Amino acid sequence: MTSPNTPLDAVDRGMIRLLQKDGRMPIVQLAKEMKIAETTARTRLKRLIQEEIINVVAVSNPIKLCFEIIGNLKLNIDLKKKDAILERLKTIDQLNYIALTTGGADLDVEFIARSLDEFKALIFDHICKIDGVNSSEASLIVEIVKNTWDYGTGWDQRTASLPTCLLYTSPSPRDNIANL
């Protein structure tokens, strides 16, 4: 299992970049592009998914799928009740992104709603009734201007500046240099 601080090797990073551009790329093409065996590509992809490093899904535009209201909520909460609040929020179907944040709000939450009535119920019947939610501020999205997911990995373009202890170790020292 890869730990959060262990950089991925060049093959894993390359596979991720290719899948970020085309999540439907067949495993045969992925292997060909990476110049690796198909079984290697399949094994690595399975590991990347199992370790929750990537998730291959269809990213959609909710506006074009007839959701009337999409947006972002900034929630201020009682941090002593954070775990219970997060567990409750994760059960709400209209929420598709929940993040603990720093700054002016404690939680950043993205939502989708089919109608104004559903949005009203989401805020007043669900979120604001959770014990420990002190306040919420909603921002509605009126147009999605940019929605990309092909940002590579945190190790791309900066591997040379990583401390030696974080560099991927392969069987041959020559391979370590080639993987940068």
PDB file of N, CA, C and O in Angstrom, residues 107-137:
ATOM      1  N   LEU A 107     -16.352  24.128   7.058  1.00  0.00           N
ATOM      2  CA  LEU A 107     -16.623  23.115   6.045  1.00  0.00           C
ATOM      3  C   LEU A 107     -16.994  23.775   4.722  1.00  0.00           C
ATOM      4  O   LEU A 107     -17.693  24.787   4.696  1.00  0.00           O
ATOM      5  N   ASP A 108     -16.535  23.169   3.644  1.00  0.00           N
ATOM      6  CA  ASP A 108     -16.900  23.577   2.292  1.00  0.00           C
ATOM      7  C   ASP A 108     -17.684  22.414   1.700  1.00  0.00           C
ATOM      8  O   ASP A 108     -17.194  21.285   1.677  1.00  0.00           O
ATOM      9  N   VAL A 109     -18.891  22.680   1.254  1.00  0.00           N
ATOM     10  CA  VAL A 109     -19.795  21.624   0.797  1.00  0.00           C
ATOM     11  C   VAL A 109     -20.386  22.015  -0.545  1.00  0.00           C
ATOM     12  O   VAL A 109     -20.858  23.139  -0.710  1.00  0.00           O
ATOM     13  N   GLU A 110     -20.351  21.105  -1.512  1.00  0.00           N
ATOM     14  CA  GLU A 110     -21.010  21.345  -2.798  1.00  0.00           C
ATOM     15  C   GLU A 110     -22.290  20.538  -2.845  1.00  0.00           C
ATOM     16  O   GLU A 110     -22.343  19.409  -2.345  1.00  0.00           O
ATOM     17  N   PHE A 111     -23.321  21.120  -3.454  1.00  0.00           N
ATOM     18  CA  PHE A 111     -24.624  20.457  -3.499  1.00  0.00           C
ATOM     19  C   PHE A 111     -25.251  20.584  -4.877  1.00  0.00           C
ATOM     20  O   PHE A 111     -24.881  21.454  -5.675  1.00  0.00           O
ATOM     21  N   ILE A 112     -26.226  19.719  -5.129  1.00  0.00           N
ATOM     22  CA  ILE A 112     -27.070  19.807  -6.318  1.00  0.00           C
ATOM     23  C   ILE A 112     -28.512  19.622  -5.854  1.00  0.00           C
ATOM     24  O   ILE A 112     -28.781  18.866  -4.921  1.00  0.00           O
ATOM     25  N   ALA A 113     -29.432  20.342  -6.495  1.00  0.00           N
ATOM     26  CA  ALA A 113     -30.858  20.221  -6.157  1.00  0.00           C
ATOM     27  C   ALA A 113     -31.681  20.311  -7.431  1.00  0.00           C
ATOM     28  O   ALA A 113     -31.358  21.077  -8.336  1.00  0.00           O
ATOM     29  N   ARG A 114     -32.735  19.521  -7.488  1.00  0.00           N
ATOM     30  CA  ARG A 114     -33.594  19.491  -8.679  1.00  0.00           C
ATOM     31  C   ARG A 114     -34.520  20.702  -8.763  1.00  0.00           C
ATOM     32  O   ARG A 114     -35.004  21.039  -9.829  1.00  0.00           O
ATOM     33  N   SER A 115     -34.772  21.349  -7.614  1.00  0.00           N
ATOM     34  CA  SER A 115     -35.721  22.459  -7.604  1.00  0.00           C
ATOM     35  C   SER A 115     -35.445  23.368  -6.412  1.00  0.00           C
ATOM     36  O   SER A 115     -34.678  23.014  -5.512  1.00  0.00           O
ATOM     37  N   LEU A 116     -36.111  24.508  -6.406  1.00  0.00           N
ATOM     38  CA  LEU A 116     -36.006  25.428  -5.276  1.00  0.00           C
ATOM     39  C   LEU A 116     -36.545  24.784  -4.004  1.00  0.00           C
ATOM     40  O   LEU A 116     -35.969  24.949  -2.919  1.00  0.00           O
ATOM     41  N   ASP A 117     -37.620  24.001  -4.122  1.00  0.00           N
ATOM     42  CA  ASP A 117     -38.177  23.311  -2.955  1.00  0.00           C
ATOM     43  C   ASP A 117     -37.173  22.312  -2.372  1.00  0.00           C
ATOM     44  O   ASP A 117     -37.022  22.203  -1.159  1.00  0.00           O
ATOM     45  N   GLU A 118     -36.485  21.574  -3.253  1.00  0.00           N
ATOM     46  CA  GLU A 118     -35.485  20.616  -2.772  1.00  0.00           C
ATOM     47  C   GLU A 118     -34.320  21.343  -2.108  1.00  0.00           C
ATOM     48  O   GLU A 118     -33.802  20.894  -1.081  1.00  0.00           O
ATOM     49  N   PHE A 119     -33.914  22.475  -2.661  1.00  0.00           N
ATOM     50  CA  PHE A 119     -32.839  23.282  -2.073  1.00  0.00           C
ATOM     51  C   PHE A 119     -33.258  23.782  -0.692  1.00  0.00           C
ATOM     52  O   PHE A 119     -32.495  23.681   0.274  1.00  0.00           O
ATOM     53  N   LYS A 120     -34.471  24.289  -0.589  1.00  0.00           N
ATOM     54  CA  LYS A 120     -34.989  24.787   0.692  1.00  0.00           C
ATOM     55  C   LYS A 120     -35.012  23.666   1.734  1.00  0.00           C
ATOM     56  O   LYS A 120     -34.581  23.852   2.871  1.00  0.00           O
ATOM     57  N   ALA A 121     -35.473  22.485   1.345  1.00  0.00           N
ATOM     58  CA  ALA A 121     -35.510  21.350   2.266  1.00  0.00           C
ATOM     59  C   ALA A 121     -34.090  20.934   2.679  1.00  0.00           C
ATOM     60  O   ALA A 121     -33.851  20.606   3.845  1.00  0.00           O
ATOM     61  N   LEU A 122     -33.179  20.960   1.735  1.00  0.00           N
ATOM     62  CA  LEU A 122     -31.792  20.599   2.025  1.00  0.00           C
ATOM     63  C   LEU A 122     -31.227  21.496   3.128  1.00  0.00           C
ATOM     64  O   LEU A 122     -30.651  21.012   4.106  1.00  0.00           O
ATOM     65  N   ILE A 123     -31.434  22.795   2.977  1.00  0.00           N
ATOM     66  CA  ILE A 123     -30.881  23.751   3.949  1.00  0.00           C
ATOM     67  C   ILE A 123     -31.626  23.708   5.277  1.00  0.00           C
ATOM     68  O   ILE A 123     -31.028  23.514   6.338  1.00  0.00           O
ATOM     69  N   PHE A 124     -32.950  23.893   5.227  1.00  0.00           N
ATOM     70  CA  PHE A 124     -33.716  24.085   6.461  1.00  0.00           C
ATOM     71  C   PHE A 124     -34.157  22.796   7.150  1.00  0.00           C
ATOM     72  O   PHE A 124     -34.301  22.773   8.374  1.00  0.00           O
ATOM     73  N   ASP A 125     -34.368  21.731   6.403  1.00  0.00           N
ATOM     74  CA  ASP A 125     -34.836  20.483   7.016  1.00  0.00           C
ATOM     75  C   ASP A 125     -33.711  19.497   7.308  1.00  0.00           C
ATOM     76  O   ASP A 125     -33.897  18.563   8.086  1.00  0.00           O
ATOM     77  N   HIS A 126     -32.585  19.679   6.656  1.00  0.00           N
ATOM     78  CA  HIS A 126     -31.497  18.730   6.857  1.00  0.00           C
ATOM     79  C   HIS A 126     -30.270  19.382   7.489  1.00  0.00           C
ATOM     80  O   HIS A 126     -29.955  19.109   8.639  1.00  0.00           O
ATOM     81  N   ILE A 127     -29.596  20.245   6.751  1.00  0.00           N
ATOM     82  CA  ILE A 127     -28.306  20.768   7.212  1.00  0.00           C
ATOM     83  C   ILE A 127     -28.417  21.611   8.484  1.00  0.00           C
ATOM     84  O   ILE A 127     -27.692  21.391   9.445  1.00  0.00           O
ATOM     85  N   CYS A 128     -29.336  22.556   8.507  1.00  0.00           N
ATOM     86  CA  CYS A 128     -29.443  23.441   9.674  1.00  0.00           C
ATOM     87  C   CYS A 128     -29.993  22.735  10.916  1.00  0.00           C
ATOM     88  O   CYS A 128     -29.878  23.259  12.021  1.00  0.00           O
ATOM     89  N   LYS A 129     -30.542  21.556  10.757  1.00  0.00           N
ATOM     90  CA  LYS A 129     -31.039  20.793  11.910  1.00  0.00           C
ATOM     91  C   LYS A 129     -29.990  19.859  12.500  1.00  0.00           C
ATOM     92  O   LYS A 129     -30.238  19.210  13.503  1.00  0.00           O
ATOM     93  N   ILE A 130     -28.823  19.791  11.883  1.00  0.00           N
ATOM     94  CA  ILE A 130     -27.761  18.947  12.420  1.00  0.00           C
ATOM     95  C   ILE A 130     -27.176  19.632  13.652  1.00  0.00           C
ATOM     96  O   ILE A 130     -26.758  20.796  13.587  1.00  0.00           O
ATOM     97  N   ASP A 131     -27.143  18.910  14.754  1.00  0.00           N
ATOM     98  CA  ASP A 131     -26.603  19.450  15.987  1.00  0.00           C
ATOM     99  C   ASP A 131     -25.135  19.831  15.792  1.00  0.00           C
ATOM    100  O   ASP A 131     -24.334  19.001  15.373  1.00  0.00           O
ATOM    101  N   GLY A 132     -24.829  21.085  16.045  1.00  0.00           N
ATOM    102  CA  GLY A 132     -23.459  21.564  15.911  1.00  0.00           C
ATOM    103  C   GLY A 132     -23.229  22.438  14.686  1.00  0.00           C
ATOM    104  O   GLY A 132     -22.183  23.069  14.577  1.00  0.00           O
ATOM    105  N   VAL A 133     -24.173  22.474  13.751  1.00  0.00           N
ATOM    106  CA  VAL A 133     -24.058  23.391  12.618  1.00  0.00           C
ATOM    107  C   VAL A 133     -24.541  24.750  13.109  1.00  0.00           C
ATOM    108  O   VAL A 133     -25.709  24.920  13.459  1.00  0.00           O
ATOM    109  N   ASN A 134     -23.638  25.713  13.170  1.00  0.00           N
ATOM    110  CA  ASN A 134     -23.961  27.030  13.708  1.00  0.00           C
ATOM    111  C   ASN A 134     -24.505  27.986  12.655  1.00  0.00           C
ATOM    112  O   ASN A 134     -25.387  28.790  12.948  1.00  0.00           O
ATOM    113  N   SER A 135     -23.968  27.922  11.434  1.00  0.00           N
ATOM    114  CA  SER A 135     -24.449  28.802  10.369  1.00  0.00           C
ATOM    115  C   SER A 135     -24.042  28.241   9.015  1.00  0.00           C
ATOM    116  O   SER A 135     -23.117  27.439   8.909  1.00  0.00           O
ATOM    117  N   SER A 136     -24.777  28.702   7.992  1.00  0.00           N
ATOM    118  CA  SER A 136     -24.447  28.295   6.627  1.00  0.00           C
ATOM    119  C   SER A 136     -24.581  29.497   5.706  1.00  0.00           C
ATOM    120  O   SER A 136     -25.404  30.383   5.931  1.00  0.00           O
ATOM    121  N   GLU A 137     -23.746  29.507   4.674  1.00  0.00           N
ATOM    122  CA  GLU A 137     -23.810  30.547   3.659  1.00  0.00           C
ATOM    123  C   GLU A 137     -23.770  29.856   2.306  1.00  0.00           C
ATOM    124  O   GLU A 137     -22.835  29.113   2.005  1.00  0.00           O
TER     125      GLU A 137
END
